[in-house]
Amino acid sequence: METRYRIWNPAMECMDRPRLAELQAERLRATAEHVYNRVEPLRQRMDSAGVRPDHIKRVADIRHLPFMEKTDLRDFYPFGLFAVPMDQIVRLHATSGTTGKPTVTGYTGQDLDHWTEMMARTVTAGGAGAGDIIQIAYGYGMFTGGLGVHQGATRVGAAVAPTSSGNTERQIMFMRDFGTTMLACTPSYALHIGETIRELGIPLSELKLKYGIFGAEPWTAQMRVEIEKLLGVRAIDIYGMAEICGPGVATECYAQDGMHIAEDHVIPEIIDQVTGEPLPYGQAGELVLTAITKRGMPMIRYRTHDIATLNPEPCVCGRTHMRITRLTGRTDDMLIIRGVNVFPSQIEAVLVGIHGVAPHYMLVVGREGALDTLEVQVEVTEAMFSDEVRRLEALEREISAKILSVVGVSARVRLVGPRQIGRSEGKAQRVRDNRKP
Ligand code: ADP
Ligand code: ZN
């Protein structure tokens, strides 16, 4: 294997499955005990479910434990679910608040150390190490993206350029002047940076970019191809959320075929969203995560509302940790249009790759009488925009037909000129639902 694709911690990341299962069971039991003794609301729940920490003997016993929901974090905002006194908390972060009021999370020194370790694995899986220059264009602050990557990149010994998000031309100036080799940001911002590089007429040969670690929002395989082309990087998908630690929960390897979950720190389950019952491998359902080393604010069977599939097959990279497939989106993002379930990522998959179309779009949902309406606003390229009206109309029809056949919903397509759709420096907003009050 090429050295640039090293594994940060082979002892953990490539541990044989039976030993890993023992480790998980032990850590799960300790976590249940910690929670039972220290977090009153969760103890009450365990009591009413009739489960005590010493009932947890194997990983499969996890299903006796009650679920946690995002609403729990809101109900006990800000510190009601902390399991240690404040003098042991060394960091506070919050979710981005994409789906409502942000929720808070607290880390002990050891939690922070574990998270840093997980992120060191992510940075290494993405290809970088000592000698690389990593530009971190995720937002710094309460959002976990910036500082999360920062800690991991520092631990592997890379040189960190903490540019944070925004000020795109300045990002590109540093990228060129420093010879940045790895870019870390959201995929939508990566796309924006890539397009700006092209618009500025900077040839990729003047940059030293090789690797990209992109996540924090859904993106499609098609979008990956686009970003890799624009930036000249190998782009991998990274996943996580503030409630568990931040990024680092799961990371793709160079095989680009699913994200390995850091199973020595997090136990994944896939459940049926409606019944809460576990689903077999390979079946898509809601991802539920249990943090088994976290002590500041433990999370047990946290319902992420993210839809994924678990893949237990061995991976060519040698890691033994299970993989989750690319995330199609969160259940909260799912639109129901005239009874059809639609994820923005499905529309994205249709759009990217159509000639004359730029990968920028906005879904506007409305209602006419009793019927839902979907308008898909799509940007066209400069060349296409200055073309004849006849050709634009044909393009609209082509896109509309593709959406109908792939997604199963009829949509009105409205082509807009270059730069008409807002660019994102963090998580992209791709839906405007006017049906909501
Ligand atoms: P918020 O829920 O407010 O956005 P976070 O910033 O913690 O808070 O974001 C976590 C969420 O971001 C995840 O639950 C998931 O929906 C989304 N996310 C993170 N990484 C990815 C990824 N690689 N692919 C798809 N979605 C992702
Ligand atoms: Zn792998």
Short mmCIF file of C-alpha atoms and ligand atoms in Angstrom, two decimals:
data_model
loop_
_atom_site.label_atom_id
_atom_site.label_comp_id
_atom_site.label_asym_id
_atom_site.label_seq_id
_atom_site.Cartn_x
_atom_site.Cartn_y
_atom_site.Cartn_z
CA MET A 1 0.00 0.00 0.00
CA GLU A 2 1.23 3.48 -0.73
CA THR A 3 2.56 5.31 2.29
CA ARG A 4 0.18 8.23 1.83
CA TYR A 5 -2.63 5.89 2.78
CA ARG A 6 -1.28 4.84 6.11
CA ILE A 7 -3.54 3.77 8.95
CA TRP A 8 -3.11 5.92 12.03
CA ASN A 9 -3.80 3.31 14.69
CA PRO A 10 -3.69 -0.19 13.20
CA ALA A 11 -3.98 -1.84 16.64
CA MET A 12 -7.46 -0.35 17.00
CA GLU A 13 -8.55 0.20 13.40
CA CYS A 14 -7.60 -3.31 12.27
CA MET A 15 -8.42 -5.20 15.48
CA ASP A 16 -9.91 -8.63 14.87
CA ARG A 17 -13.68 -8.64 15.24
CA PRO A 18 -14.00 -11.02 18.22
CA ARG A 19 -11.59 -8.90 20.27
CA LEU A 20 -13.31 -5.74 19.16
CA ALA A 21 -16.66 -7.17 20.30
CA GLU A 22 -15.20 -7.87 23.74
CA LEU A 23 -13.82 -4.38 23.99
CA GLN A 24 -17.13 -2.87 22.91
CA ALA A 25 -19.11 -4.94 25.42
CA GLU A 26 -16.79 -3.91 28.23
CA ARG A 27 -16.93 -0.23 27.28
CA LEU A 28 -20.69 -0.33 26.78
CA ARG A 29 -21.24 -1.77 30.24
CA ALA A 30 -18.96 0.83 31.82
CA THR A 31 -20.81 3.59 29.99
CA ALA A 32 -24.21 2.28 31.10
CA GLU A 33 -22.93 2.23 34.66
CA HIS A 34 -21.52 5.74 34.42
CA VAL A 35 -24.83 7.03 33.10
CA TYR A 36 -26.90 5.08 35.61
CA ASN A 37 -24.92 6.50 38.51
CA ARG A 38 -24.61 10.06 37.30
CA VAL A 39 -27.36 11.19 34.92
CA GLU A 40 -30.65 11.31 36.78
CA PRO A 41 -33.06 11.55 33.80
CA LEU A 42 -31.36 8.62 32.07
CA ARG A 43 -31.32 6.54 35.25
CA GLN A 44 -35.06 7.00 35.55
CA ARG A 45 -35.50 5.83 32.00
CA MET A 46 -33.38 2.76 32.54
CA ASP A 47 -35.38 1.97 35.65
CA SER A 48 -38.66 2.20 33.83
CA ALA A 49 -37.27 0.01 31.04
CA GLY A 50 -36.22 -2.45 33.75
CA VAL A 51 -32.57 -2.47 32.68
CA ARG A 52 -29.55 -2.17 34.93
CA PRO A 53 -25.90 -1.79 33.91
CA ASP A 54 -25.05 -5.36 34.94
CA HIS A 55 -27.59 -6.65 32.42
CA ILE A 56 -25.19 -5.54 29.70
CA LYS A 57 -22.98 -8.53 28.98
CA ARG A 58 -22.65 -8.51 25.22
CA VAL A 59 -22.90 -5.86 22.51
CA ALA A 60 -26.32 -7.23 21.49
CA ASP A 61 -27.65 -6.32 24.95
CA ILE A 62 -27.53 -2.72 23.78
CA ARG A 63 -31.09 -3.11 22.56
CA HIS A 64 -32.36 -3.28 26.15
CA LEU A 65 -31.24 0.31 26.67
CA PRO A 66 -33.68 3.15 25.95
CA PHE A 67 -33.13 5.47 22.97
CA MET A 68 -32.06 9.08 23.23
CA GLU A 69 -33.47 11.75 20.93
CA LYS A 70 -32.43 15.22 19.88
CA THR A 71 -35.40 16.52 21.86
CA ASP A 72 -33.75 15.14 25.04
CA LEU A 73 -30.82 17.44 24.41
CA ARG A 74 -33.17 20.34 23.95
CA ASP A 75 -35.24 19.46 27.03
CA PHE A 76 -32.15 19.31 29.23
CA TYR A 77 -30.42 22.28 27.58
CA PRO A 78 -27.73 23.26 28.30
CA PHE A 79 -26.06 20.95 30.84
CA GLY A 80 -28.80 18.66 32.16
CA LEU A 81 -27.30 15.51 30.62
CA PHE A 82 -23.73 16.10 31.74
CA ALA A 83 -22.34 13.25 33.81
CA VAL A 84 -19.43 15.03 35.46
CA PRO A 85 -19.12 18.26 37.46
CA MET A 86 -18.15 21.38 35.54
CA ASP A 87 -14.60 21.33 36.89
CA GLN A 88 -14.00 18.25 34.73
CA ILE A 89 -15.42 19.78 31.56
CA VAL A 90 -12.80 21.41 29.36
CA ARG A 91 -14.70 22.20 26.16
CA LEU A 92 -18.21 23.07 25.06
CA HIS A 93 -19.51 22.78 21.51
CA ALA A 94 -22.92 23.00 19.88
CA THR A 95 -24.63 21.60 16.79
CA SER A 96 -25.04 23.94 13.85
CA GLY A 97 -28.74 24.14 14.52
CA THR A 98 -29.68 23.03 11.01
CA THR A 99 -32.96 21.63 12.28
CA GLY A 100 -33.78 23.91 15.19
CA LYS A 101 -32.34 25.24 18.42
CA PRO A 102 -28.73 24.14 18.77
CA THR A 103 -27.85 21.53 21.34
CA VAL A 104 -24.80 21.63 23.56
CA THR A 105 -22.18 19.04 24.22
CA GLY A 106 -19.41 18.96 26.85
CA TYR A 107 -16.05 17.17 26.80
CA THR A 108 -13.76 16.02 29.57
CA GLY A 109 -10.03 16.15 28.86
CA GLN A 110 -10.15 12.47 28.02
CA ASP A 111 -13.16 12.92 25.70
CA LEU A 112 -11.21 15.58 23.86
CA ASP A 113 -8.25 13.26 23.59
CA HIS A 114 -10.40 10.47 22.14
CA TRP A 115 -11.96 12.82 19.64
CA THR A 116 -8.53 14.03 18.60
CA GLU A 117 -7.46 10.42 18.10
CA MET A 118 -10.53 9.76 15.93
CA MET A 119 -9.74 12.82 13.85
CA ALA A 120 -6.10 11.81 13.51
CA ARG A 121 -7.42 8.61 11.91
CA THR A 122 -9.61 10.67 9.58
CA VAL A 123 -6.79 12.92 8.44
CA THR A 124 -4.54 9.89 7.90
CA ALA A 125 -7.27 8.03 6.00
CA GLY A 126 -7.59 11.09 3.77
CA GLY A 127 -3.93 10.74 2.84
CA ALA A 128 -2.18 13.41 4.92
CA GLY A 129 0.45 13.29 7.65
CA ALA A 130 3.56 15.09 8.82
CA GLY A 131 4.93 17.18 5.96
CA ASP A 132 1.50 18.02 4.61
CA ILE A 133 -0.09 21.44 4.79
CA ILE A 134 -3.72 21.21 5.75
CA GLN A 135 -6.00 24.14 5.13
CA ILE A 136 -9.02 23.99 7.37
CA ALA A 137 -11.87 25.90 5.80
CA TYR A 138 -14.55 24.43 8.03
CA GLY A 139 -15.98 27.05 10.35
CA TYR A 140 -14.13 27.43 13.64
CA GLY A 141 -16.18 28.17 16.72
CA MET A 142 -19.04 26.32 18.35
CA PHE A 143 -19.38 24.16 15.22
CA THR A 144 -17.23 21.06 15.68
CA GLY A 145 -15.86 20.97 12.11
CA GLY A 146 -13.03 23.49 12.39
CA LEU A 147 -11.56 22.55 15.75
CA GLY A 148 -12.18 18.84 15.19
CA VAL A 149 -10.05 18.68 12.06
CA HIS A 150 -7.58 21.07 13.67
CA GLN A 151 -6.92 18.73 16.58
CA GLY A 152 -6.53 15.66 14.38
CA ALA A 153 -4.29 17.43 11.88
CA THR A 154 -2.10 18.71 14.69
CA ARG A 155 -1.83 15.26 16.22
CA VAL A 156 -0.59 13.67 12.99
CA GLY A 157 2.05 16.37 12.79
CA ALA A 158 0.80 18.19 9.71
CA ALA A 159 1.15 21.96 9.34
CA VAL A 160 -2.24 23.49 9.94
CA ALA A 161 -3.50 26.62 8.19
CA PRO A 162 -6.64 27.46 10.21
CA THR A 163 -8.29 29.70 7.61
CA SER A 164 -11.84 28.89 8.78
CA SER A 165 -14.64 29.33 6.26
CA GLY A 166 -15.28 32.32 4.04
CA ASN A 167 -13.22 34.90 2.15
CA THR A 168 -12.76 32.55 -0.75
CA GLU A 169 -10.19 34.50 -2.75
CA ARG A 170 -7.99 34.79 0.29
CA GLN A 171 -8.35 31.04 0.83
CA ILE A 172 -7.12 30.49 -2.70
CA MET A 173 -4.23 32.91 -2.25
CA PHE A 174 -2.98 30.99 0.79
CA MET A 175 -3.60 27.72 -0.95
CA ARG A 176 -1.32 28.77 -3.78
CA ASP A 177 1.31 30.60 -1.72
CA PHE A 178 1.64 27.93 0.97
CA GLY A 179 1.33 24.94 -1.32
CA THR A 180 -1.59 23.50 0.65
CA THR A 181 -1.81 19.74 0.09
CA MET A 182 -5.06 18.92 1.89
CA LEU A 183 -8.29 20.90 1.99
CA ALA A 184 -10.90 20.30 4.69
CA CYS A 185 -14.36 21.89 4.39
CA THR A 186 -17.95 21.10 3.50
CA PRO A 187 -18.43 19.63 0.01
CA SER A 188 -20.54 22.61 -1.02
CA TYR A 189 -17.77 24.98 -0.02
CA ALA A 190 -15.20 22.80 -1.77
CA LEU A 191 -17.25 23.14 -4.93
CA HIS A 192 -17.41 26.90 -4.51
CA ILE A 193 -13.65 27.15 -3.95
CA GLY A 194 -13.04 24.95 -6.99
CA GLU A 195 -15.24 27.08 -9.21
CA THR A 196 -13.61 30.26 -7.99
CA ILE A 197 -10.17 28.85 -8.80
CA ARG A 198 -11.39 28.15 -12.29
CA GLU A 199 -12.93 31.60 -12.66
CA LEU A 200 -9.72 33.25 -11.51
CA GLY A 201 -7.98 31.31 -14.26
CA ILE A 202 -5.52 29.63 -11.91
CA PRO A 203 -4.30 26.38 -13.42
CA LEU A 204 -4.29 23.42 -11.04
CA SER A 205 -0.59 22.99 -11.80
CA GLU A 206 0.04 26.12 -9.71
CA LEU A 207 -1.52 24.42 -6.69
CA LYS A 208 -0.22 21.46 -4.72
CA LEU A 209 -3.60 20.13 -3.61
CA LYS A 210 -3.79 16.34 -3.41
CA TYR A 211 -6.29 15.40 -0.74
CA GLY A 212 -9.68 16.56 0.46
CA ILE A 213 -11.70 15.54 3.51
CA PHE A 214 -15.25 16.77 3.06
CA GLY A 215 -18.37 16.24 5.12
CA ALA A 216 -20.90 17.72 7.56
CA GLU A 217 -23.65 17.62 4.91
CA PRO A 218 -24.96 15.13 2.35
CA TRP A 219 -23.31 15.03 -1.06
CA THR A 220 -23.59 12.62 -3.92
CA ALA A 221 -21.07 10.42 -5.72
CA GLN A 222 -21.64 12.61 -8.76
CA MET A 223 -20.72 15.70 -6.77
CA ARG A 224 -17.54 13.99 -5.64
CA VAL A 225 -16.45 13.50 -9.26
CA GLU A 226 -17.10 17.17 -9.92
CA ILE A 227 -15.13 18.35 -6.88
CA GLU A 228 -12.21 16.01 -7.56
CA LYS A 229 -11.98 17.36 -11.09
CA LEU A 230 -12.19 21.00 -10.04
CA LEU A 231 -9.62 20.76 -7.24
CA GLY A 232 -7.40 17.94 -8.46
CA VAL A 233 -7.78 16.04 -5.18
CA ARG A 234 -8.85 12.63 -4.03
CA ALA A 235 -11.92 13.48 -1.98
CA ILE A 236 -13.17 11.38 0.88
CA ASP A 237 -16.38 11.60 2.83
CA ILE A 238 -16.30 12.19 6.58
CA TYR A 239 -19.18 12.04 9.01
CA GLY A 240 -20.05 12.95 12.54
CA MET A 241 -22.15 15.14 14.75
CA ALA A 242 -21.62 17.34 17.78
CA GLU A 243 -23.75 15.12 20.00
CA ILE A 244 -21.29 12.23 19.66
CA CYS A 245 -18.08 14.28 19.42
CA GLY A 246 -18.05 16.01 16.03
CA PRO A 247 -16.41 14.77 12.82
CA GLY A 248 -14.45 11.54 13.17
CA VAL A 249 -17.38 9.25 13.91
CA ALA A 250 -16.98 7.68 10.47
CA THR A 251 -14.47 8.17 7.67
CA GLU A 252 -13.96 6.78 4.21
CA CYS A 253 -10.67 5.18 3.30
CA TYR A 254 -8.91 5.49 -0.06
CA ALA A 255 -11.24 2.78 -1.40
CA GLN A 256 -14.01 5.44 -1.36
CA ASP A 257 -16.59 2.78 -0.71
CA GLY A 258 -18.31 3.62 2.55
CA MET A 259 -17.20 5.19 5.82
CA HIS A 260 -15.54 3.11 8.54
CA ILE A 261 -17.14 3.78 11.92
CA ALA A 262 -14.66 4.24 14.77
CA GLU A 263 -16.13 1.18 16.44
CA ASP A 264 -13.83 1.17 19.45
CA HIS A 265 -15.48 4.47 20.42
CA VAL A 266 -18.93 4.25 18.85
CA ILE A 267 -21.37 1.35 18.41
CA PRO A 268 -23.63 1.72 15.34
CA GLU A 269 -27.08 0.21 14.88
CA ILE A 270 -29.55 0.54 12.03
CA ILE A 271 -33.17 0.54 13.07
CA ASP A 272 -36.55 0.72 11.47
CA GLN A 273 -37.57 4.32 11.97
CA VAL A 274 -41.14 3.48 12.77
CA THR A 275 -40.89 0.40 14.96
CA GLY A 276 -37.44 1.04 16.44
CA GLU A 277 -36.50 -2.59 15.72
CA PRO A 278 -32.96 -3.39 14.57
CA LEU A 279 -32.60 -4.04 10.83
CA PRO A 280 -30.28 -6.60 9.24
CA TYR A 281 -27.03 -5.58 7.55
CA GLY A 282 -27.53 -4.14 4.12
CA GLN A 283 -30.94 -2.73 4.81
CA ALA A 284 -31.34 1.05 4.92
CA GLY A 285 -32.73 2.58 8.09
CA GLU A 286 -32.05 5.14 10.77
CA LEU A 287 -28.54 5.18 12.15
CA VAL A 288 -28.39 4.95 15.94
CA LEU A 289 -25.10 5.65 17.70
CA THR A 290 -23.82 4.86 21.18
CA ALA A 291 -20.65 6.59 22.35
CA ILE A 292 -18.82 4.07 24.52
CA THR A 293 -15.87 6.11 25.72
CA LYS A 294 -17.52 9.47 26.28
CA ARG A 295 -17.77 10.65 29.87
CA GLY A 296 -18.66 14.37 29.87
CA MET A 297 -22.01 13.95 28.19
CA PRO A 298 -22.59 10.26 27.45
CA MET A 299 -24.87 9.38 24.54
CA ILE A 300 -26.65 6.06 24.50
CA ARG A 301 -28.58 4.81 21.48
CA TYR A 302 -28.82 8.26 20.02
CA ARG A 303 -31.26 8.45 17.12
CA THR A 304 -29.41 10.48 14.51
CA HIS A 305 -32.30 10.75 12.03
CA ASP A 306 -29.69 10.02 9.36
CA ILE A 307 -30.50 7.25 6.89
CA ALA A 308 -27.73 4.75 6.21
CA THR A 309 -26.89 1.11 5.58
CA LEU A 310 -24.34 -0.91 7.56
CA ASN A 311 -21.80 -2.96 5.64
CA PRO A 312 -19.87 -5.55 7.69
CA GLU A 313 -17.82 -6.87 4.70
CA PRO A 314 -14.04 -6.70 5.08
CA CYS A 315 -12.47 -3.74 3.29
CA VAL A 316 -9.45 -3.77 0.99
CA CYS A 317 -7.74 -1.17 3.19
CA GLY A 318 -7.33 -3.65 6.07
CA ARG A 319 -9.51 -1.81 8.57
CA THR A 320 -11.94 -4.14 10.30
CA HIS A 321 -14.42 -1.50 11.43
CA MET A 322 -17.79 -1.69 9.72
CA ARG A 323 -18.74 0.80 7.08
CA ILE A 324 -21.83 2.89 6.57
CA THR A 325 -22.84 3.77 3.06
CA ARG A 326 -22.90 7.35 1.87
CA LEU A 327 -25.74 9.14 3.63
CA THR A 328 -28.70 9.99 1.50
CA GLY A 329 -29.80 12.68 3.90
CA ARG A 330 -31.52 13.10 7.19
CA THR A 331 -35.12 12.14 7.66
CA ASP A 332 -35.76 15.79 8.59
CA ASP A 333 -34.63 16.82 5.07
CA MET A 334 -36.91 14.39 3.35
CA LEU A 335 -39.61 16.15 1.43
CA ILE A 336 -42.93 14.50 0.82
CA ILE A 337 -44.21 15.78 -2.49
CA ARG A 338 -47.65 14.48 -3.39
CA GLY A 339 -46.93 11.39 -1.34
CA VAL A 340 -43.50 10.71 -2.88
CA ASN A 341 -40.45 10.79 -0.62
CA VAL A 342 -37.78 13.03 -2.09
CA PHE A 343 -34.30 13.73 -0.78
CA PRO A 344 -32.47 16.75 -2.16
CA SER A 345 -29.53 14.44 -2.84
CA GLN A 346 -31.62 12.49 -5.38
CA ILE A 347 -32.20 15.66 -7.35
CA GLU A 348 -28.51 16.49 -7.06
CA ALA A 349 -27.60 13.11 -8.51
CA VAL A 350 -29.77 13.84 -11.54
CA LEU A 351 -28.43 17.34 -12.10
CA VAL A 352 -24.71 16.79 -11.76
CA GLY A 353 -23.48 15.54 -15.06
CA ILE A 354 -26.15 17.04 -17.33
CA HIS A 355 -24.35 19.05 -19.96
CA GLY A 356 -24.79 22.80 -19.65
CA VAL A 357 -25.90 22.62 -16.02
CA ALA A 358 -23.85 23.83 -13.04
CA PRO A 359 -24.20 21.79 -9.84
CA HIS A 360 -26.12 24.51 -8.00
CA TYR A 361 -29.77 24.09 -7.27
CA MET A 362 -32.59 25.05 -4.98
CA LEU A 363 -35.81 23.17 -4.37
CA VAL A 364 -38.82 25.35 -3.81
CA VAL A 365 -41.83 23.52 -2.47
CA GLY A 366 -45.28 25.05 -2.42
CA ARG A 367 -48.93 24.18 -2.55
CA GLU A 368 -51.58 25.00 -5.11
CA GLY A 369 -54.98 24.07 -3.78
CA ALA A 370 -54.56 20.60 -2.34
CA LEU A 371 -51.52 19.76 -4.46
CA ASP A 372 -47.87 20.06 -3.52
CA THR A 373 -45.70 21.72 -6.11
CA LEU A 374 -41.99 21.34 -6.63
CA GLU A 375 -39.92 23.84 -8.50
CA VAL A 376 -36.32 22.95 -9.16
CA GLN A 377 -34.18 26.00 -9.81
CA VAL A 378 -31.03 25.06 -11.62
CA GLU A 379 -28.08 27.15 -12.65
CA VAL A 380 -26.83 26.85 -16.19
CA THR A 381 -23.33 27.52 -17.39
CA GLU A 382 -22.38 30.83 -19.02
CA ALA A 383 -22.17 29.22 -22.46
CA MET A 384 -25.57 27.64 -22.15
CA PHE A 385 -27.16 30.77 -20.73
CA SER A 386 -26.24 32.83 -23.78
CA ASP A 387 -27.62 30.18 -26.08
CA GLU A 388 -30.96 30.30 -27.86
CA VAL A 389 -34.18 30.18 -25.88
CA ARG A 390 -35.18 27.07 -27.81
CA ARG A 391 -32.18 25.20 -26.45
CA LEU A 392 -32.87 26.32 -22.91
CA GLU A 393 -36.42 25.09 -23.15
CA ALA A 394 -35.22 21.76 -24.41
CA LEU A 395 -32.84 21.55 -21.46
CA GLU A 396 -35.66 22.28 -19.02
CA ARG A 397 -37.69 19.49 -20.53
CA GLU A 398 -34.74 17.11 -20.40
CA ILE A 399 -34.12 17.77 -16.70
CA SER A 400 -37.77 17.53 -15.83
CA ALA A 401 -38.08 14.17 -17.60
CA LYS A 402 -34.98 12.83 -15.85
CA ILE A 403 -36.29 13.88 -12.43
CA LEU A 404 -39.59 12.20 -13.16
CA SER A 405 -38.00 8.94 -14.23
CA VAL A 406 -35.35 8.78 -11.49
CA VAL A 407 -37.08 10.35 -8.49
CA GLY A 408 -40.66 9.65 -9.49
CA VAL A 409 -42.00 13.14 -9.01
CA SER A 410 -42.93 15.75 -11.56
CA ALA A 411 -41.21 19.05 -11.08
CA ARG A 412 -41.19 22.39 -12.80
CA VAL A 413 -37.64 23.20 -13.79
CA ARG A 414 -36.57 26.82 -13.87
CA LEU A 415 -33.17 27.56 -15.33
CA VAL A 416 -31.36 30.52 -13.86
CA GLY A 417 -28.19 32.28 -14.93
CA PRO A 418 -24.69 31.75 -13.57
CA ARG A 419 -24.26 32.76 -9.88
CA GLN A 420 -28.00 33.20 -9.34
CA ILE A 421 -28.13 30.58 -6.61
CA GLY A 422 -26.45 31.45 -3.33
CA ARG A 423 -23.08 29.84 -2.59
CA SER A 424 -22.37 28.11 0.67
CA GLU A 425 -19.34 28.51 2.89
CA GLY A 426 -20.67 25.98 5.39
CA LYS A 427 -23.66 23.70 5.14
CA ALA A 428 -25.65 24.40 1.98
CA GLN A 429 -29.34 25.33 2.16
CA ARG A 430 -31.05 23.61 -0.73
CA VAL A 431 -34.71 23.63 0.17
CA ARG A 432 -37.29 26.36 0.61
CA ASP A 433 -40.51 24.81 1.80
CA ASN A 434 -43.27 27.38 1.54
CA ARG A 435 -45.86 24.90 2.80
CA LYS A 436 -44.60 25.36 6.32
CA PRO A 437 -46.15 28.17 8.31
P1 ADP B 1 -26.75 19.98 13.00
O1 ADP B 1 -27.59 18.77 13.28
O2 ADP B 1 -27.26 21.22 13.64
O3 ADP B 1 -26.45 20.17 11.53
P2 ADP B 1 -24.00 19.09 13.37
O4 ADP B 1 -23.20 20.22 12.88
O5 ADP B 1 -23.48 18.34 14.52
O6 ADP B 1 -25.39 19.65 13.75
O7 ADP B 1 -24.24 18.14 12.14
C1 ADP B 1 -24.45 16.76 12.19
C2 ADP B 1 -25.29 16.30 11.03
O8 ADP B 1 -24.69 16.68 9.78
C3 ADP B 1 -25.41 14.80 10.92
O9 ADP B 1 -26.39 14.28 11.77
C4 ADP B 1 -25.75 14.61 9.45
O10 ADP B 1 -27.13 14.83 9.22
C5 ADP B 1 -24.97 15.70 8.77
N1 ADP B 1 -23.71 15.15 8.24
C6 ADP B 1 -22.49 15.20 8.81
N2 ADP B 1 -21.56 14.61 8.02
C7 ADP B 1 -22.22 14.13 6.93
C8 ADP B 1 -21.82 13.41 5.75
N3 ADP B 1 -20.56 13.06 5.51
N4 ADP B 1 -22.79 13.08 4.86
C9 ADP B 1 -24.09 13.44 5.08
N5 ADP B 1 -24.51 14.13 6.15
C10 ADP B 1 -23.60 14.47 7.07
ZN ZN B 2 -11.44 0.70 4.04
#
